[in-house]
Short mmCIF file of C-alpha atoms in Angstrom, two decimals:
data_model
loop_
_atom_site.label_atom_id
_atom_site.label_comp_id
_atom_site.label_asym_id
_atom_site.label_seq_id
_atom_site.Cartn_x
_atom_site.Cartn_y
_atom_site.Cartn_z
CA SER A 765 -86.55 -44.57 42.87
CA SER A 766 -89.92 -42.95 43.41
CA GLY A 767 -91.86 -43.59 46.57
CA ILE A 768 -91.85 -42.70 50.23
CA ASN A 769 -88.51 -41.50 51.50
CA ALA A 770 -88.23 -42.39 55.18
CA GLU A 771 -85.09 -40.30 55.60
CA TYR A 772 -86.93 -37.10 54.76
CA GLY A 773 -90.36 -38.26 55.88
CA GLY A 774 -92.16 -37.69 52.61
CA LEU A 775 -92.65 -38.53 48.97
CA LYS A 776 -89.93 -38.19 46.39
CA LEU A 777 -89.96 -38.41 42.63
CA ASP A 778 -87.27 -39.93 40.48
CA VAL A 779 -86.78 -39.79 36.70
CA GLY A 780 -89.30 -42.56 35.94
CA CYS A 781 -92.35 -40.31 36.20
CA PHE A 782 -90.76 -37.69 33.97
CA ILE A 783 -89.83 -40.28 31.35
CA ALA A 784 -93.40 -41.57 31.38
CA GLY A 785 -94.65 -38.01 30.84
CA LEU A 786 -92.29 -37.44 27.94
CA GLU A 787 -93.27 -40.76 26.35
CA TYR A 788 -96.96 -39.91 26.68
CA SER A 789 -96.61 -36.41 25.27
CA SER A 790 -94.31 -37.40 22.41
CA GLN A 791 -96.06 -40.69 21.61
CA CYS A 792 -92.57 -42.27 21.51
CA LYS A 793 -91.15 -45.06 23.63
CA ALA A 794 -87.99 -44.01 25.44
CA GLU A 795 -84.95 -46.25 25.45
CA CYS A 796 -83.30 -45.77 28.81
CA ILE A 797 -79.76 -46.90 29.27
CA GLY A 798 -77.55 -46.63 32.28
CA LYS A 799 -75.49 -48.75 34.59
CA PRO A 800 -75.44 -51.73 34.68
CA SER A 801 -76.74 -51.98 31.09
CA ARG A 802 -74.27 -53.60 28.69
CA MET A 803 -75.28 -50.99 26.10
CA TYR A 804 -74.24 -48.19 28.48
CA PHE A 805 -70.68 -49.49 28.73
CA GLU A 806 -70.39 -50.41 25.05
CA LEU A 807 -71.60 -46.94 24.04
CA ALA A 808 -69.07 -45.26 26.36
CA ALA A 809 -66.23 -47.30 24.86
CA SER A 810 -67.47 -46.56 21.34
CA ILE A 811 -67.61 -42.81 22.00
CA LEU A 812 -64.02 -42.98 23.27
CA GLY A 813 -63.01 -45.04 20.23
CA VAL A 814 -61.58 -47.80 22.40
CA PRO A 815 -62.46 -51.51 22.21
CA THR A 816 -64.15 -52.73 25.39
CA GLY A 817 -61.31 -55.22 25.89
CA GLN A 818 -58.93 -52.30 26.35
CA CYS A 819 -61.10 -50.47 28.89
CA VAL A 820 -61.13 -50.57 32.68
CA MET A 821 -64.01 -49.51 34.91
CA ILE A 822 -63.09 -48.31 38.40
CA GLY A 823 -66.08 -48.21 40.70
CA ASP A 824 -67.40 -48.60 44.23
CA ASP A 825 -70.63 -50.41 43.30
CA VAL A 826 -69.93 -54.11 42.76
CA GLU A 827 -73.08 -54.74 40.71
CA SER A 828 -73.72 -51.53 38.73
CA ASP A 829 -70.15 -50.40 38.12
CA VAL A 830 -68.01 -53.53 38.16
CA GLY A 831 -70.60 -56.17 37.20
CA GLY A 832 -72.07 -54.06 34.43
CA ALA A 833 -68.66 -53.32 32.97
CA MET A 834 -67.51 -56.92 33.13
CA ASN A 835 -70.72 -58.04 31.42
CA ALA A 836 -69.68 -55.79 28.51
CA GLY A 837 -66.17 -57.25 28.34
CA ILE A 838 -64.54 -54.46 30.34
CA GLN A 839 -62.21 -55.16 33.24
CA GLY A 840 -63.72 -54.07 36.55
CA ILE A 841 -61.77 -52.74 39.51
CA LEU A 842 -63.69 -52.44 42.77
CA VAL A 843 -62.55 -49.72 45.16
CA ARG A 844 -63.15 -49.93 48.90
CA THR A 845 -64.69 -46.45 49.10
CA GLY A 846 -68.17 -44.92 48.81
CA LYS A 847 -70.86 -47.59 48.32
CA PHE A 848 -68.39 -50.44 48.93
CA ARG A 849 -69.25 -52.91 51.68
CA LYS A 850 -66.96 -55.71 52.91
CA LYS A 851 -69.44 -58.33 51.63
CA ASP A 852 -68.87 -57.01 48.08
CA GLU A 853 -65.48 -58.75 48.07
CA THR A 854 -67.26 -62.12 48.06
CA HIS A 855 -70.21 -61.25 45.82
CA PRO A 856 -71.90 -64.45 44.60
CA THR A 857 -71.89 -63.53 40.89
CA VAL A 858 -69.56 -60.56 40.32
CA LYS A 859 -65.85 -61.36 40.60
CA PRO A 860 -63.92 -58.10 40.09
CA THR A 861 -60.71 -58.14 38.10
CA LEU A 862 -59.08 -56.45 41.08
CA ILE A 863 -60.09 -55.02 44.47
CA VAL A 864 -58.10 -52.07 45.80
CA ASP A 865 -58.36 -49.53 48.60
CA ASP A 866 -59.04 -46.42 46.52
CA PHE A 867 -58.94 -44.77 43.09
CA SER A 868 -55.25 -43.93 43.37
CA CYS A 869 -54.40 -47.59 44.03
CA ALA A 870 -56.47 -48.58 41.00
CA VAL A 871 -54.59 -46.17 38.76
CA ASP A 872 -51.27 -47.41 40.15
CA ALA A 873 -52.30 -51.02 39.38
CA ILE A 874 -53.30 -50.12 35.81
CA LEU A 875 -50.04 -48.27 35.18
CA ALA A 876 -47.99 -51.13 36.68
CA ALA A 877 -49.76 -53.63 34.43
CA LYS A 878 -48.82 -51.59 31.34
CA LYS A 879 -45.08 -51.93 32.07
#
């Protein structure tokens, strides 16, 4: 996000200001989609030609990755890497399909479920 970045001691710009500039100059309203938007996940499944019910999202962000996917009817596997924090395992609203240690464990679980 835009604003003051304490880590670097200064201002930083994110995509929002550039989108606003493009909207102003083109006189068109942008439609921004991204995680955790339901449309983001549905579009990805559509591009792949796979129904959302046959997809699995593996991610380290309980809200944006797993919660967004599950809101679109996609199974969500939370990995205990990257952004993951122990408290994510007991998130008040997002209940992952599965929680595993890493990506490899997630793939192993998916392949085991197919047998």
